[in-house]
């Protein structure tokens, strides 16, 4: 493989390791991806992309404490890196420390006020805690920054439906579907909304789409 040769020739170039890791992840070979990320970090210990990728991979595998350690190390080297706070917050959220996670997401927002991601993560915490009004507020702010995000739009709609709203979730779901027609969850939520309003033929159409 040419890229493997490239890594051998340019052992201190993080781009090579990141590319190889992505290729193995696309092939569902998580073990090899992890091995190349660790190899890259042995050669370039302070590379932020490799460290963040390794943290995300460990998080995906459910190795939460190991992932947490990677993100804490990332923030030790780069104390104003948005992705570091987002990753650490995601670990804490999975570990059940919702307030700790929210604190990390708030730090990410302070560092990157124009980024949609911290707001979406903050909304997810409020969503999980059942504070639907705050969740809707933060999902809405996130969508203002990235209107094309169907997942955030669907999550906003789900909260709004639970709040008894009709027009707001309808508009959010229509927008989500316009940007991602194959996003099944948005079709499912729209079907639920139609069914609630006794629009049964429209509900059936959306269920078929989902």
Short mmCIF file of C-alpha atoms in Angstrom, two decimals:
data_model
loop_
_atom_site.label_atom_id
_atom_site.label_comp_id
_atom_site.label_asym_id
_atom_site.label_seq_id
_atom_site.Cartn_x
_atom_site.Cartn_y
_atom_site.Cartn_z
CA UNK A 1 0.00 0.00 0.00
CA UNK A 2 1.47 3.34 -1.10
CA UNK A 3 0.24 5.18 1.98
CA UNK A 4 1.95 2.68 4.25
CA UNK A 5 5.18 3.34 2.36
CA UNK A 6 4.57 7.05 2.81
CA UNK A 7 4.26 6.59 6.56
CA UNK A 8 7.54 4.68 6.58
CA UNK A 9 9.23 7.47 4.59
CA UNK A 10 7.60 10.37 6.48
CA UNK A 11 7.23 9.04 9.99
CA UNK A 12 6.69 12.51 11.48
CA UNK A 13 3.90 13.59 9.10
CA UNK A 14 0.58 13.27 11.02
CA UNK A 15 -1.43 13.52 7.79
CA UNK A 16 -0.32 10.05 6.71
CA UNK A 17 -1.42 8.42 9.96
CA UNK A 18 -4.75 10.26 9.94
CA UNK A 19 -5.46 9.17 6.36
CA UNK A 20 -4.65 5.54 7.10
CA UNK A 21 -6.82 5.58 10.22
CA UNK A 22 -9.77 7.03 8.26
CA UNK A 23 -9.38 4.41 5.55
CA UNK A 24 -9.44 1.57 8.07
CA UNK A 25 -12.42 3.10 9.85
CA UNK A 26 -14.30 3.25 6.55
CA UNK A 27 -13.50 -0.45 6.17
CA UNK A 28 -14.76 -1.11 9.74
CA UNK A 29 -11.28 -2.19 10.79
CA UNK A 30 -11.22 -0.32 14.08
CA UNK A 31 -8.26 -2.26 15.46
CA UNK A 32 -5.95 -1.22 12.60
CA UNK A 33 -7.21 2.38 12.74
CA UNK A 34 -6.42 2.54 16.44
CA UNK A 35 -2.99 1.02 15.87
CA UNK A 36 -2.06 3.69 13.30
CA UNK A 37 -3.33 6.50 15.51
CA UNK A 38 -1.22 5.23 18.40
CA UNK A 39 1.77 4.81 16.09
CA UNK A 40 1.30 8.36 14.87
CA UNK A 41 1.12 9.71 18.42
CA UNK A 42 4.33 7.91 19.30
CA UNK A 43 5.99 9.80 16.46
CA UNK A 44 4.17 13.12 17.01
CA UNK A 45 2.84 13.08 20.60
CA UNK A 46 1.31 16.55 20.50
CA UNK A 47 -0.56 16.35 17.23
CA UNK A 48 -4.12 17.53 18.04
CA UNK A 49 -5.89 15.80 15.15
CA UNK A 50 -4.46 12.36 15.90
CA UNK A 51 -5.17 12.76 19.62
CA UNK A 52 -8.76 13.86 18.96
CA UNK A 53 -9.30 11.01 16.48
CA UNK A 54 -8.04 8.47 19.00
CA UNK A 55 -10.28 9.91 21.70
CA UNK A 56 -13.31 9.73 19.39
CA UNK A 57 -12.47 6.17 18.36
CA UNK A 58 -12.21 5.07 22.00
CA UNK A 59 -15.46 6.84 22.76
CA UNK A 60 -17.11 5.01 19.88
CA UNK A 61 -15.83 1.70 21.26
CA UNK A 62 -17.23 2.47 24.70
CA UNK A 63 -13.79 2.76 26.31
CA UNK A 64 -14.91 5.88 28.14
CA UNK A 65 -12.15 6.30 30.73
CA UNK A 66 -9.46 5.81 28.09
CA UNK A 67 -11.21 8.31 25.82
CA UNK A 68 -11.48 10.75 28.69
CA UNK A 69 -7.74 10.51 29.33
CA UNK A 70 -7.01 11.27 25.66
CA UNK A 71 -9.19 14.39 25.67
CA UNK A 72 -7.74 15.57 28.98
CA UNK A 73 -4.25 15.19 27.53
CA UNK A 74 -5.36 17.02 24.39
CA UNK A 75 -6.61 19.94 26.50
CA UNK A 76 -3.42 19.95 28.55
CA UNK A 77 -1.48 20.61 25.34
CA UNK A 78 -4.15 22.81 23.70
CA UNK A 79 -6.22 24.47 26.45
CA UNK A 80 -8.33 26.49 24.02
CA UNK A 81 -9.26 23.76 21.56
CA UNK A 82 -13.01 23.49 20.98
CA UNK A 83 -12.82 19.82 19.95
CA UNK A 84 -11.06 18.95 23.18
CA UNK A 85 -13.89 20.30 25.31
CA UNK A 86 -16.51 18.72 23.06
CA UNK A 87 -14.81 15.34 23.29
CA UNK A 88 -14.35 15.51 27.06
CA UNK A 89 -17.96 16.63 27.42
CA UNK A 90 -19.16 13.69 25.32
CA UNK A 91 -17.21 11.29 27.56
CA UNK A 92 -18.70 12.79 30.71
CA UNK A 93 -22.18 12.65 29.18
CA UNK A 94 -21.76 8.94 28.45
CA UNK A 95 -20.41 8.41 31.97
CA UNK A 96 -23.59 9.97 33.39
CA UNK A 97 -22.00 13.22 34.60
CA UNK A 98 -24.47 15.55 32.89
CA UNK A 99 -23.45 18.71 34.75
CA UNK A 100 -19.78 18.04 34.11
CA UNK A 101 -20.54 17.51 30.43
CA UNK A 102 -22.59 20.70 30.26
CA UNK A 103 -19.69 22.63 31.79
CA UNK A 104 -17.32 21.35 29.07
CA UNK A 105 -19.79 22.22 26.30
CA UNK A 106 -20.18 25.72 27.74
CA UNK A 107 -16.39 26.15 27.64
CA UNK A 108 -16.40 25.04 24.00
CA UNK A 109 -19.11 27.61 23.22
CA UNK A 110 -17.11 30.39 24.94
CA UNK A 111 -14.08 29.51 22.80
CA UNK A 112 -16.05 29.12 19.55
CA UNK A 113 -19.23 31.24 19.81
CA UNK A 114 -19.92 30.89 16.08
CA UNK A 115 -19.86 27.08 16.14
CA UNK A 116 -23.12 25.13 16.08
CA UNK A 117 -21.68 22.08 17.81
CA UNK A 118 -21.42 23.27 21.44
CA UNK A 119 -25.01 24.50 21.33
CA UNK A 120 -26.24 21.19 19.91
CA UNK A 121 -24.41 19.27 22.62
CA UNK A 122 -25.77 21.57 25.33
CA UNK A 123 -29.26 21.04 23.91
CA UNK A 124 -28.80 17.26 24.06
CA UNK A 125 -28.04 17.47 27.79
CA UNK A 126 -31.20 19.51 28.46
CA UNK A 127 -33.11 17.10 26.21
CA UNK A 128 -31.92 14.09 28.23
CA UNK A 129 -32.77 15.86 31.49
CA UNK A 130 -36.29 16.64 30.29
CA UNK A 131 -35.81 20.42 30.25
CA UNK A 132 -37.49 20.72 26.86
CA UNK A 133 -37.74 24.52 26.83
CA UNK A 134 -33.97 24.91 27.24
CA UNK A 135 -33.34 22.12 24.76
CA UNK A 136 -35.50 23.88 22.15
CA UNK A 137 -33.72 27.17 22.84
CA UNK A 138 -30.27 25.67 22.27
CA UNK A 139 -31.28 23.53 19.29
CA UNK A 140 -32.76 26.67 17.71
CA UNK A 141 -29.55 28.65 18.24
CA UNK A 142 -27.54 25.77 16.79
CA UNK A 143 -29.77 25.70 13.71
CA UNK A 144 -29.32 29.43 13.22
CA UNK A 145 -25.61 28.74 12.79
CA UNK A 146 -26.04 25.58 10.68
CA UNK A 147 -29.58 25.42 9.19
CA UNK A 148 -28.72 22.41 7.00
CA UNK A 149 -28.25 20.06 9.98
CA UNK A 150 -31.14 17.55 9.82
CA UNK A 151 -30.34 15.81 13.11
CA UNK A 152 -30.54 19.03 15.13
CA UNK A 153 -33.74 19.98 13.32
CA UNK A 154 -35.33 16.62 14.11
CA UNK A 155 -34.25 16.80 17.75
CA UNK A 156 -35.76 20.27 18.04
CA UNK A 157 -38.98 18.96 16.52
CA UNK A 158 -39.11 16.00 18.92
CA UNK A 159 -38.86 18.37 21.90
CA UNK A 160 -41.46 20.69 20.42
CA UNK A 161 -43.90 17.81 19.80
CA UNK A 162 -43.52 16.75 23.43
CA UNK A 163 -44.29 20.36 24.40
CA UNK A 164 -47.57 20.14 22.49
CA UNK A 165 -46.49 22.40 19.63
CA UNK A 166 -47.56 21.80 16.04
CA UNK A 167 -46.34 24.51 13.66
CA UNK A 168 -42.80 24.73 15.04
CA UNK A 169 -41.99 21.01 14.76
CA UNK A 170 -43.71 20.85 11.36
CA UNK A 171 -41.46 23.61 9.99
CA UNK A 172 -38.34 22.11 11.59
CA UNK A 173 -39.05 18.68 10.12
CA UNK A 174 -39.82 20.04 6.66
CA UNK A 175 -36.52 21.91 6.75
CA UNK A 176 -34.65 18.81 7.94
CA UNK A 177 -36.15 16.67 5.18
CA UNK A 178 -35.39 19.31 2.54
CA UNK A 179 -31.71 18.99 3.43
CA UNK A 180 -31.68 15.19 3.91
CA UNK A 181 -34.54 13.41 2.18
CA UNK A 182 -33.32 10.00 3.34
CA UNK A 183 -33.18 10.97 7.02
CA UNK A 184 -35.73 8.44 8.24
CA UNK A 185 -36.12 9.78 11.76
CA UNK A 186 -37.40 13.12 10.47
CA UNK A 187 -40.01 11.33 8.31
CA UNK A 188 -41.04 9.23 11.32
CA UNK A 189 -41.50 12.30 13.53
CA UNK A 190 -43.48 14.07 10.82
CA UNK A 191 -45.72 11.00 10.52
CA UNK A 192 -46.31 11.13 14.28
CA UNK A 193 -47.22 14.79 14.02
CA UNK A 194 -49.65 14.17 11.15
CA UNK A 195 -51.21 11.25 13.04
CA UNK A 196 -51.69 13.41 16.13
CA UNK A 197 -53.52 15.97 13.95
CA UNK A 198 -55.60 13.15 12.40
CA UNK A 199 -54.05 13.64 8.97
CA UNK A 200 -53.85 9.92 8.42
CA UNK A 201 -53.05 9.79 4.70
CA UNK A 202 -50.13 12.20 5.15
CA UNK A 203 -48.95 10.16 8.14
CA UNK A 204 -48.99 6.99 6.06
CA UNK A 205 -47.02 8.69 3.29
CA UNK A 206 -44.33 9.80 5.73
CA UNK A 207 -44.13 6.36 7.36
CA UNK A 208 -43.56 4.81 3.95
CA UNK A 209 -40.79 7.36 3.37
CA UNK A 210 -39.19 6.43 6.68
#
